[in-house]
Amino acid sequence: MVGITRRPLNDKEKRLSRLCQNLRGDHSQVWLAGKVGVHPSTVSFWESGMSSPKQENLEKLAKFMGCDLDVLENHLELGTDLPKLSALELPIEQLLEVVRSRSTSERVLVAQAALDGLNV
């Protein structure tokens, strides 16, 4: 039996892989796939460098991230930084998704900060 030698990931593939892993946090690839609107194997292929997103899936990914498509494409192609949105700039639904994607200990810190802000 001949082993399959995998070529190293190029920079674009590495950035896409890291991006997917960061977006899903402690969640599974299935979770991210559901949020983006793609098949779970698609996210697996993106993270492993086995495929790159089709244009329509790049658009879905950008929408999930709350950024313009050209910003995402520049990040993947050129390594430009993704904009860091303040919590006030995010729609509440997206802010909740960000919080839910974090670890339990991080969610507890957010909850404590929210309660402190309400002076409860």
PDB file of N, CA and C in Angstrom, residues 12-114:
ATOM      1  N   LYS A  12      -2.547  31.046   1.623  1.00  0.00           N
ATOM      2  CA  LYS A  12      -3.995  31.260   1.562  1.00  0.00           C
ATOM      3  C   LYS A  12      -4.732  30.140   2.287  1.00  0.00           C
ATOM      4  N   GLU A  13      -4.305  28.908   2.063  1.00  0.00           N
ATOM      5  CA  GLU A  13      -4.939  27.762   2.721  1.00  0.00           C
ATOM      6  C   GLU A  13      -4.735  27.821   4.232  1.00  0.00           C
ATOM      7  N   LYS A  14      -3.548  28.234   4.658  1.00  0.00           N
ATOM      8  CA  LYS A  14      -3.284  28.372   6.096  1.00  0.00           C
ATOM      9  C   LYS A  14      -4.191  29.423   6.718  1.00  0.00           C
ATOM     10  N   ARG A  15      -4.335  30.564   6.024  1.00  0.00           N
ATOM     11  CA  ARG A  15      -5.187  31.630   6.557  1.00  0.00           C
ATOM     12  C   ARG A  15      -6.643  31.176   6.637  1.00  0.00           C
ATOM     13  N   LEU A  16      -7.122  30.472   5.613  1.00  0.00           N
ATOM     14  CA  LEU A  16      -8.496  29.975   5.626  1.00  0.00           C
ATOM     15  C   LEU A  16      -8.692  28.966   6.753  1.00  0.00           C
ATOM     16  N   SER A  17      -7.738  28.085   6.930  1.00  0.00           N
ATOM     17  CA  SER A  17      -7.822  27.085   7.988  1.00  0.00           C
ATOM     18  C   SER A  17      -7.889  27.749   9.363  1.00  0.00           C
ATOM     19  N   ARG A  18      -6.981  28.694   9.608  1.00  0.00           N
ATOM     20  CA  ARG A  18      -6.972  29.412  10.894  1.00  0.00           C
ATOM     21  C   ARG A  18      -8.267  30.191  11.096  1.00  0.00           C
ATOM     22  N   LEU A  19      -8.738  30.828  10.030  1.00  0.00           N
ATOM     23  CA  LEU A  19      -9.964  31.613  10.121  1.00  0.00           C
ATOM     24  C   LEU A  19     -11.136  30.733  10.540  1.00  0.00           C
ATOM     25  N   CYS A  20     -11.291  29.596   9.896  1.00  0.00           N
ATOM     26  CA  CYS A  20     -12.391  28.681  10.244  1.00  0.00           C
ATOM     27  C   CYS A  20     -12.278  28.221  11.691  1.00  0.00           C
ATOM     28  N   GLN A  21     -11.081  27.865  12.103  1.00  0.00           N
ATOM     29  CA  GLN A  21     -10.883  27.405  13.476  1.00  0.00           C
ATOM     30  C   GLN A  21     -11.198  28.516  14.469  1.00  0.00           C
ATOM     31  N   ASN A  22     -10.789  29.741  14.158  1.00  0.00           N
ATOM     32  CA  ASN A  22     -11.075  30.866  15.047  1.00  0.00           C
ATOM     33  C   ASN A  22     -12.562  31.192  15.079  1.00  0.00           C
ATOM     34  N   LEU A  23     -13.214  31.119  13.937  1.00  0.00           N
ATOM     35  CA  LEU A  23     -14.642  31.433  13.881  1.00  0.00           C
ATOM     36  C   LEU A  23     -15.477  30.454  14.689  1.00  0.00           C
ATOM     37  N   ARG A  24     -15.087  29.195  14.669  1.00  0.00           N
ATOM     38  CA  ARG A  24     -15.907  28.214  15.387  1.00  0.00           C
ATOM     39  C   ARG A  24     -15.532  28.088  16.854  1.00  0.00           C
ATOM     40  N   GLY A  25     -14.364  28.605  17.244  1.00  0.00           N
ATOM     41  CA  GLY A  25     -13.984  28.553  18.653  1.00  0.00           C
ATOM     42  C   GLY A  25     -14.039  27.132  19.184  1.00  0.00           C
ATOM     43  N   ASP A  26     -14.818  26.933  20.244  1.00  0.00           N
ATOM     44  CA  ASP A  26     -14.955  25.608  20.859  1.00  0.00           C
ATOM     45  C   ASP A  26     -16.003  24.745  20.165  1.00  0.00           C
ATOM     46  N   HIS A  27     -16.658  25.296  19.164  1.00  0.00           N
ATOM     47  CA  HIS A  27     -17.712  24.559  18.467  1.00  0.00           C
ATOM     48  C   HIS A  27     -17.118  23.635  17.410  1.00  0.00           C
ATOM     49  N   SER A  28     -17.975  22.783  16.881  1.00  0.00           N
ATOM     50  CA  SER A  28     -17.554  21.811  15.870  1.00  0.00           C
ATOM     51  C   SER A  28     -17.608  22.417  14.470  1.00  0.00           C
ATOM     52  N   GLN A  29     -17.025  21.683  13.543  1.00  0.00           N
ATOM     53  CA  GLN A  29     -17.114  22.072  12.139  1.00  0.00           C
ATOM     54  C   GLN A  29     -18.568  22.038  11.680  1.00  0.00           C
ATOM     55  N   VAL A  30     -19.341  21.127  12.215  1.00  0.00           N
ATOM     56  CA  VAL A  30     -20.764  21.031  11.875  1.00  0.00           C
ATOM     57  C   VAL A  30     -21.483  22.315  12.290  1.00  0.00           C
ATOM     58  N   TRP A  31     -21.152  22.841  13.468  1.00  0.00           N
ATOM     59  CA  TRP A  31     -21.759  24.089  13.941  1.00  0.00           C
ATOM     60  C   TRP A  31     -21.451  25.229  12.981  1.00  0.00           C
ATOM     61  N   LEU A  32     -20.171  25.384  12.630  1.00  0.00           N
ATOM     62  CA  LEU A  32     -19.790  26.469  11.723  1.00  0.00           C
ATOM     63  C   LEU A  32     -20.465  26.296  10.369  1.00  0.00           C
ATOM     64  N   ALA A  33     -20.509  25.076   9.882  1.00  0.00           N
ATOM     65  CA  ALA A  33     -21.161  24.817   8.592  1.00  0.00           C
ATOM     66  C   ALA A  33     -22.620  25.259   8.627  1.00  0.00           C
ATOM     67  N   GLY A  34     -23.304  24.966   9.718  1.00  0.00           N
ATOM     68  CA  GLY A  34     -24.701  25.374   9.854  1.00  0.00           C
ATOM     69  C   GLY A  34     -24.865  26.879   9.881  1.00  0.00           C
ATOM     70  N   LYS A  35     -23.955  27.560  10.546  1.00  0.00           N
ATOM     71  CA  LYS A  35     -24.031  29.021  10.636  1.00  0.00           C
ATOM     72  C   LYS A  35     -23.726  29.683   9.299  1.00  0.00           C
ATOM     73  N   VAL A  36     -22.786  29.118   8.566  1.00  0.00           N
ATOM     74  CA  VAL A  36     -22.391  29.701   7.280  1.00  0.00           C
ATOM     75  C   VAL A  36     -23.363  29.284   6.177  1.00  0.00           C
ATOM     76  N   GLY A  37     -23.933  28.084   6.304  1.00  0.00           N
ATOM     77  CA  GLY A  37     -24.852  27.584   5.291  1.00  0.00           C
ATOM     78  C   GLY A  37     -24.182  26.705   4.252  1.00  0.00           C
ATOM     79  N   VAL A  38     -23.207  25.905   4.713  1.00  0.00           N
ATOM     80  CA  VAL A  38     -22.515  24.975   3.826  1.00  0.00           C
ATOM     81  C   VAL A  38     -22.559  23.580   4.446  1.00  0.00           C
ATOM     82  N   HIS A  39     -22.177  22.580   3.672  1.00  0.00           N
ATOM     83  CA  HIS A  39     -22.134  21.202   4.171  1.00  0.00           C
ATOM     84  C   HIS A  39     -20.963  21.068   5.153  1.00  0.00           C
ATOM     85  N   PRO A  40     -21.121  20.273   6.218  1.00  0.00           N
ATOM     86  CA  PRO A  40     -20.029  20.104   7.181  1.00  0.00           C
ATOM     87  C   PRO A  40     -18.708  19.650   6.556  1.00  0.00           C
ATOM     88  N   SER A  41     -18.767  18.802   5.533  1.00  0.00           N
ATOM     89  CA  SER A  41     -17.514  18.363   4.911  1.00  0.00           C
ATOM     90  C   SER A  41     -16.799  19.527   4.232  1.00  0.00           C
ATOM     91  N   THR A  42     -17.557  20.543   3.834  1.00  0.00           N
ATOM     92  CA  THR A  42     -16.950  21.720   3.212  1.00  0.00           C
ATOM     93  C   THR A  42     -16.020  22.417   4.194  1.00  0.00           C
ATOM     94  N   VAL A  43     -16.481  22.609   5.419  1.00  0.00           N
ATOM     95  CA  VAL A  43     -15.643  23.244   6.442  1.00  0.00           C
ATOM     96  C   VAL A  43     -14.429  22.371   6.726  1.00  0.00           C
ATOM     97  N   SER A  44     -14.627  21.066   6.783  1.00  0.00           N
ATOM     98  CA  SER A  44     -13.511  20.148   6.997  1.00  0.00           C
ATOM     99  C   SER A  44     -12.466  20.288   5.890  1.00  0.00           C
ATOM    100  N   PHE A  45     -12.928  20.370   4.653  1.00  0.00           N
ATOM    101  CA  PHE A  45     -12.003  20.534   3.522  1.00  0.00           C
ATOM    102  C   PHE A  45     -11.283  21.876   3.589  1.00  0.00           C
ATOM    103  N   TRP A  46     -11.981  22.936   3.990  1.00  0.00           N
ATOM    104  CA  TRP A  46     -11.339  24.252   4.117  1.00  0.00           C
ATOM    105  C   TRP A  46     -10.255  24.215   5.187  1.00  0.00           C
ATOM    106  N   GLU A  47     -10.565  23.592   6.327  1.00  0.00           N
ATOM    107  CA  GLU A  47      -9.598  23.567   7.427  1.00  0.00           C
ATOM    108  C   GLU A  47      -8.383  22.709   7.102  1.00  0.00           C
ATOM    109  N   SER A  48      -8.576  21.674   6.305  1.00  0.00           N
ATOM    110  CA  SER A  48      -7.458  20.784   5.976  1.00  0.00           C
ATOM    111  C   SER A  48      -6.690  21.237   4.741  1.00  0.00           C
ATOM    112  N   GLY A  49      -7.206  22.257   4.049  1.00  0.00           N
ATOM    113  CA  GLY A  49      -6.553  22.739   2.832  1.00  0.00           C
ATOM    114  C   GLY A  49      -6.861  21.904   1.607  1.00  0.00           C
ATOM    115  N   MET A  50      -7.860  21.037   1.698  1.00  0.00           N
ATOM    116  CA  MET A  50      -8.195  20.173   0.564  1.00  0.00           C
ATOM    117  C   MET A  50      -9.006  20.894  -0.504  1.00  0.00           C
ATOM    118  N   SER A  51      -9.643  22.008  -0.134  1.00  0.00           N
ATOM    119  CA  SER A  51     -10.372  22.796  -1.130  1.00  0.00           C
ATOM    120  C   SER A  51     -10.469  24.241  -0.674  1.00  0.00           C
ATOM    121  N   SER A  52     -10.747  25.099  -1.624  1.00  0.00           N
ATOM    122  CA  SER A  52     -10.960  26.522  -1.353  1.00  0.00           C
ATOM    123  C   SER A  52     -12.428  26.832  -1.579  1.00  0.00           C
ATOM    124  N   PRO A  53     -12.940  27.853  -0.898  1.00  0.00           N
ATOM    125  CA  PRO A  53     -14.359  28.175  -1.052  1.00  0.00           C
ATOM    126  C   PRO A  53     -14.703  28.660  -2.457  1.00  0.00           C
ATOM    127  N   LYS A  54     -15.849  28.222  -2.947  1.00  0.00           N
ATOM    128  CA  LYS A  54     -16.408  28.776  -4.177  1.00  0.00           C
ATOM    129  C   LYS A  54     -16.857  30.204  -3.863  1.00  0.00           C
ATOM    130  N   GLN A  55     -17.062  30.990  -4.899  1.00  0.00           N
ATOM    131  CA  GLN A  55     -17.448  32.389  -4.719  1.00  0.00           C
ATOM    132  C   GLN A  55     -18.692  32.530  -3.844  1.00  0.00           C
ATOM    133  N   GLU A  56     -19.703  31.709  -4.104  1.00  0.00           N
ATOM    134  CA  GLU A  56     -20.942  31.813  -3.325  1.00  0.00           C
ATOM    135  C   GLU A  56     -20.705  31.492  -1.853  1.00  0.00           C
ATOM    136  N   ASN A  57     -19.781  30.570  -1.568  1.00  0.00           N
ATOM    137  CA  ASN A  57     -19.487  30.233  -0.181  1.00  0.00           C
ATOM    138  C   ASN A  57     -18.612  31.288   0.480  1.00  0.00           C
ATOM    139  N   LEU A  58     -17.751  31.940  -0.290  1.00  0.00           N
ATOM    140  CA  LEU A  58     -16.999  33.079   0.248  1.00  0.00           C
ATOM    141  C   LEU A  58     -17.968  34.178   0.671  1.00  0.00           C
ATOM    142  N   GLU A  59     -18.993  34.400  -0.152  1.00  0.00           N
ATOM    143  CA  GLU A  59     -19.999  35.410   0.177  1.00  0.00           C
ATOM    144  C   GLU A  59     -20.733  35.045   1.464  1.00  0.00           C
ATOM    145  N   LYS A  60     -21.071  33.771   1.626  1.00  0.00           N
ATOM    146  CA  LYS A  60     -21.736  33.311   2.848  1.00  0.00           C
ATOM    147  C   LYS A  60     -20.827  33.487   4.061  1.00  0.00           C
ATOM    148  N   LEU A  61     -19.554  33.157   3.885  1.00  0.00           N
ATOM    149  CA  LEU A  61     -18.594  33.287   4.980  1.00  0.00           C
ATOM    150  C   LEU A  61     -18.439  34.750   5.379  1.00  0.00           C
ATOM    151  N   ALA A  62     -18.325  35.632   4.400  1.00  0.00           N
ATOM    152  CA  ALA A  62     -18.201  37.067   4.680  1.00  0.00           C
ATOM    153  C   ALA A  62     -19.445  37.577   5.403  1.00  0.00           C
ATOM    154  N   LYS A  63     -20.608  37.131   4.969  1.00  0.00           N
ATOM    155  CA  LYS A  63     -21.856  37.558   5.612  1.00  0.00           C
ATOM    156  C   LYS A  63     -21.887  37.104   7.065  1.00  0.00           C
ATOM    157  N   PHE A  64     -21.506  35.849   7.307  1.00  0.00           N
ATOM    158  CA  PHE A  64     -21.472  35.344   8.680  1.00  0.00           C
ATOM    159  C   PHE A  64     -20.514  36.164   9.534  1.00  0.00           C
ATOM    160  N   MET A  65     -19.396  36.560   8.944  1.00  0.00           N
ATOM    161  CA  MET A  65     -18.387  37.323   9.680  1.00  0.00           C
ATOM    162  C   MET A  65     -18.774  38.789   9.845  1.00  0.00           C
ATOM    163  N   GLY A  66     -19.736  39.244   9.055  1.00  0.00           N
ATOM    164  CA  GLY A  66     -20.135  40.642   9.128  1.00  0.00           C
ATOM    165  C   GLY A  66     -19.152  41.577   8.457  1.00  0.00           C
ATOM    166  N   CYS A  67     -18.481  41.093   7.413  1.00  0.00           N
ATOM    167  CA  CYS A  67     -17.528  41.944   6.692  1.00  0.00           C
ATOM    168  C   CYS A  67     -17.823  41.903   5.200  1.00  0.00           C
ATOM    169  N   ASP A  68     -17.253  42.845   4.477  1.00  0.00           N
ATOM    170  CA  ASP A  68     -17.409  42.875   3.025  1.00  0.00           C
ATOM    171  C   ASP A  68     -16.629  41.731   2.397  1.00  0.00           C
ATOM    172  N   LEU A  69     -17.125  41.257   1.278  1.00  0.00           N
ATOM    173  CA  LEU A  69     -16.475  40.164   0.564  1.00  0.00           C
ATOM    174  C   LEU A  69     -15.042  40.518   0.185  1.00  0.00           C
ATOM    175  N   ASP A  70     -14.814  41.738  -0.284  1.00  0.00           N
ATOM    176  CA  ASP A  70     -13.456  42.110  -0.695  1.00  0.00           C
ATOM    177  C   ASP A  70     -12.488  42.123   0.478  1.00  0.00           C
ATOM    178  N   VAL A  71     -12.978  42.432   1.668  1.00  0.00           N
ATOM    179  CA  VAL A  71     -12.129  42.404   2.864  1.00  0.00           C
ATOM    180  C   VAL A  71     -11.693  40.968   3.154  1.00  0.00           C
ATOM    181  N   LEU A  72     -12.634  40.041   3.070  1.00  0.00           N
ATOM    182  CA  LEU A  72     -12.313  38.629   3.299  1.00  0.00           C
ATOM    183  C   LEU A  72     -11.356  38.114   2.235  1.00  0.00           C
ATOM    184  N   GLU A  73     -11.630  38.436   0.971  1.00  0.00           N
ATOM    185  CA  GLU A  73     -10.760  37.977  -0.116  1.00  0.00           C
ATOM    186  C   GLU A  73      -9.347  38.530   0.040  1.00  0.00           C
ATOM    187  N   ASN A  74      -9.219  39.804   0.404  1.00  0.00           N
ATOM    188  CA  ASN A  74      -7.889  40.389   0.614  1.00  0.00           C
ATOM    189  C   ASN A  74      -7.166  39.718   1.772  1.00  0.00           C
ATOM    190  N   HIS A  75      -7.909  39.377   2.810  1.00  0.00           N
ATOM    191  CA  HIS A  75      -7.289  38.684   3.941  1.00  0.00           C
ATOM    192  C   HIS A  75      -6.744  37.327   3.500  1.00  0.00           C
ATOM    193  N   LEU A  76      -7.564  36.572   2.777  1.00  0.00           N
ATOM    194  CA  LEU A  76      -7.137  35.236   2.358  1.00  0.00           C
ATOM    195  C   LEU A  76      -6.009  35.291   1.335  1.00  0.00           C
ATOM    196  N   GLU A  77      -6.105  36.188   0.370  1.00  0.00           N
ATOM    197  CA  GLU A  77      -5.103  36.272  -0.703  1.00  0.00           C
ATOM    198  C   GLU A  77      -3.807  36.931  -0.257  1.00  0.00           C
ATOM    199  N   LEU A  78      -3.936  38.042   0.462  1.00  0.00           N
ATOM    200  CA  LEU A  78      -2.769  38.882   0.754  1.00  0.00           C
ATOM    201  C   LEU A  78      -2.355  38.891   2.219  1.00  0.00           C
ATOM    202  N   GLY A  79      -3.200  38.356   3.077  1.00  0.00           N
ATOM    203  CA  GLY A  79      -2.880  38.349   4.495  1.00  0.00           C
ATOM    204  C   GLY A  79      -3.198  39.653   5.198  1.00  0.00           C
ATOM    205  N   THR A  80      -4.010  40.513   4.559  1.00  0.00           N
ATOM    206  CA  THR A  80      -4.374  41.769   5.216  1.00  0.00           C
ATOM    207  C   THR A  80      -5.199  41.466   6.459  1.00  0.00           C
ATOM    208  N   ASP A  81      -5.117  42.359   7.416  1.00  0.00           N
ATOM    209  CA  ASP A  81      -5.851  42.165   8.663  1.00  0.00           C
ATOM    210  C   ASP A  81      -7.346  42.286   8.428  1.00  0.00           C
ATOM    211  N   LEU A  82      -8.084  41.489   9.155  1.00  0.00           N
ATOM    212  CA  LEU A  82      -9.533  41.634   9.151  1.00  0.00           C
ATOM    213  C   LEU A  82      -9.888  42.754  10.119  1.00  0.00           C
ATOM    214  N   PRO A  83     -10.905  43.539   9.801  1.00  0.00           N
ATOM    215  CA  PRO A  83     -11.264  44.632  10.715  1.00  0.00           C
ATOM    216  C   PRO A  83     -11.759  44.078  12.037  1.00  0.00           C
ATOM    217  N   LYS A  84     -11.406  44.759  13.084  1.00  0.00           N
ATOM    218  CA  LYS A  84     -11.891  44.383  14.402  1.00  0.00           C
ATOM    219  C   LYS A  84     -13.068  45.295  14.708  1.00  0.00           C
ATOM    220  N   LEU A  85     -14.246  44.703  14.751  1.00  0.00           N
ATOM    221  CA  LEU A  85     -15.441  45.475  15.045  1.00  0.00           C
ATOM    222  C   LEU A  85     -15.629  45.560  16.545  1.00  0.00           C
ATOM    223  N   SER A  86     -16.021  46.714  17.012  1.00  0.00           N
ATOM    224  CA  SER A  86     -16.368  46.807  18.422  1.00  0.00           C
ATOM    225  C   SER A  86     -17.726  46.146  18.607  1.00  0.00           C
ATOM    226  N   ALA A  87     -18.013  45.754  19.808  1.00  0.00           N
ATOM    227  CA  ALA A  87     -19.284  45.094  20.090  1.00  0.00           C
ATOM    228  C   ALA A  87     -20.464  45.985  19.717  1.00  0.00           C
ATOM    229  N   LEU A  88     -20.278  47.291  19.796  1.00  0.00           N
ATOM    230  CA  LEU A  88     -21.371  48.202  19.478  1.00  0.00           C
ATOM    231  C   LEU A  88     -21.690  48.225  17.995  1.00  0.00           C
ATOM    232  N   GLU A  89     -20.758  47.805  17.157  1.00  0.00           N
ATOM    233  CA  GLU A  89     -20.976  47.809  15.717  1.00  0.00           C
ATOM    234  C   GLU A  89     -21.640  46.527  15.215  1.00  0.00           C
ATOM    235  N   LEU A  90     -21.690  45.513  16.046  1.00  0.00           N
ATOM    236  CA  LEU A  90     -22.275  44.236  15.632  1.00  0.00           C
ATOM    237  C   LEU A  90     -23.777  44.215  15.889  1.00  0.00           C
ATOM    238  N   PRO A  91     -24.536  43.632  14.976  1.00  0.00           N
ATOM    239  CA  PRO A  91     -25.951  43.391  15.284  1.00  0.00           C
ATOM    240  C   PRO A  91     -26.029  42.462  16.495  1.00  0.00           C
ATOM    241  N   ILE A  92     -27.051  42.623  17.319  1.00  0.00           N
ATOM    242  CA  ILE A  92     -27.146  41.852  18.560  1.00  0.00           C
ATOM    243  C   ILE A  92     -27.100  40.348  18.311  1.00  0.00           C
ATOM    244  N   GLU A  93     -27.721  39.890  17.218  1.00  0.00           N
ATOM    245  CA  GLU A  93     -27.710  38.455  16.923  1.00  0.00           C
ATOM    246  C   GLU A  93     -26.286  37.960  16.687  1.00  0.00           C
ATOM    247  N   GLN A  94     -25.503  38.766  15.983  1.00  0.00           N
ATOM    248  CA  GLN A  94     -24.127  38.368  15.703  1.00  0.00           C
ATOM    249  C   GLN A  94     -23.277  38.445  16.967  1.00  0.00           C
ATOM    250  N   LEU A  95     -23.526  39.442  17.795  1.00  0.00           N
ATOM    251  CA  LEU A  95     -22.805  39.549  19.058  1.00  0.00           C
ATOM    252  C   LEU A  95     -23.079  38.323  19.924  1.00  0.00           C
ATOM    253  N   LEU A  96     -24.331  37.896  19.967  1.00  0.00           N
ATOM    254  CA  LEU A  96     -24.668  36.698  20.739  1.00  0.00           C
ATOM    255  C   LEU A  96     -23.968  35.464  20.182  1.00  0.00           C
ATOM    256  N   GLU A  97     -23.872  35.363  18.866  1.00  0.00           N
ATOM    257  CA  GLU A  97     -23.170  34.230  18.256  1.00  0.00           C
ATOM    258  C   GLU A  97     -21.693  34.242  18.648  1.00  0.00           C
ATOM    259  N   VAL A  98     -21.096  35.425  18.686  1.00  0.00           N
ATOM    260  CA  VAL A  98     -19.693  35.531  19.084  1.00  0.00           C
ATOM    261  C   VAL A  98     -19.525  35.039  20.511  1.00  0.00           C
ATOM    262  N   VAL A  99     -20.403  35.485  21.399  1.00  0.00           N
ATOM    263  CA  VAL A  99     -20.318  35.074  22.803  1.00  0.00           C
ATOM    264  C   VAL A  99     -20.539  33.572  22.924  1.00  0.00           C
ATOM    265  N   ARG A 100     -21.518  33.051  22.209  1.00  0.00           N
ATOM    266  CA  ARG A 100     -21.812  31.611  22.287  1.00  0.00           C
ATOM    267  C   ARG A 100     -20.679  30.751  21.743  1.00  0.00           C
ATOM    268  N   SER A 101     -19.870  31.311  20.866  1.00  0.00           N
ATOM    269  CA  SER A 101     -18.780  30.527  20.276  1.00  0.00           C
ATOM    270  C   SER A 101     -17.571  30.421  21.202  1.00  0.00           C
ATOM    271  N   ARG A 102     -17.591  31.144  22.295  1.00  0.00           N
ATOM    272  CA  ARG A 102     -16.462  31.149  23.223  1.00  0.00           C
ATOM    273  C   ARG A 102     -16.565  30.004  24.228  1.00  0.00           C
ATOM    274  N   SER A 103     -15.482  29.811  24.956  1.00  0.00           N
ATOM    275  CA  SER A 103     -15.457  28.765  25.981  1.00  0.00           C
ATOM    276  C   SER A 103     -16.392  29.152  27.127  1.00  0.00           C
ATOM    277  N   THR A 104     -16.723  28.185  27.954  1.00  0.00           N
ATOM    278  CA  THR A 104     -17.611  28.436  29.085  1.00  0.00           C
ATOM    279  C   THR A 104     -17.037  29.495  30.010  1.00  0.00           C
ATOM    280  N   SER A 105     -15.751  29.429  30.291  1.00  0.00           N
ATOM    281  CA  SER A 105     -15.155  30.414  31.200  1.00  0.00           C
ATOM    282  C   SER A 105     -15.221  31.824  30.615  1.00  0.00           C
ATOM    283  N   GLU A 106     -15.043  31.943  29.304  1.00  0.00           N
ATOM    284  CA  GLU A 106     -15.145  33.263  28.674  1.00  0.00           C
ATOM    285  C   GLU A 106     -16.591  33.763  28.689  1.00  0.00           C
ATOM    286  N   ARG A 107     -17.546  32.856  28.497  1.00  0.00           N
ATOM    287  CA  ARG A 107     -18.961  33.260  28.547  1.00  0.00           C
ATOM    288  C   ARG A 107     -19.336  33.733  29.944  1.00  0.00           C
ATOM    289  N   VAL A 108     -18.787  33.095  30.962  1.00  0.00           N
ATOM    290  CA  VAL A 108     -19.050  33.518  32.340  1.00  0.00           C
ATOM    291  C   VAL A 108     -18.516  34.930  32.561  1.00  0.00           C
ATOM    292  N   LEU A 109     -17.329  35.216  32.050  1.00  0.00           N
ATOM    293  CA  LEU A 109     -16.771  36.566  32.187  1.00  0.00           C
ATOM    294  C   LEU A 109     -17.648  37.605  31.497  1.00  0.00           C
ATOM    295  N   VAL A 110     -18.156  37.280  30.328  1.00  0.00           N
ATOM    296  CA  VAL A 110     -19.047  38.201  29.610  1.00  0.00           C
ATOM    297  C   VAL A 110     -20.322  38.427  30.416  1.00  0.00           C
ATOM    298  N   ALA A 111     -20.878  37.354  30.968  1.00  0.00           N
ATOM    299  CA  ALA A 111     -22.103  37.479  31.765  1.00  0.00           C
ATOM    300  C   ALA A 111     -21.858  38.343  32.997  1.00  0.00           C
ATOM    301  N   GLN A 112     -20.720  38.141  33.656  1.00  0.00           N
ATOM    302  CA  GLN A 112     -20.396  38.952  34.826  1.00  0.00           C
ATOM    303  C   GLN A 112     -20.245  40.422  34.450  1.00  0.00           C
ATOM    304  N   ALA A 113     -19.583  40.676  33.334  1.00  0.00           N
ATOM    305  CA  ALA A 113     -19.406  42.057  32.877  1.00  0.00           C
ATOM    306  C   ALA A 113     -20.755  42.692  32.542  1.00  0.00           C
ATOM    307  N   ALA A 114     -21.641  41.922  31.927  1.00  0.00           N
ATOM    308  CA  ALA A 114     -22.968  42.446  31.594  1.00  0.00           C
ATOM    309  C   ALA A 114     -23.743  42.784  32.860  1.00  0.00           C
TER     310      ALA A 114
END
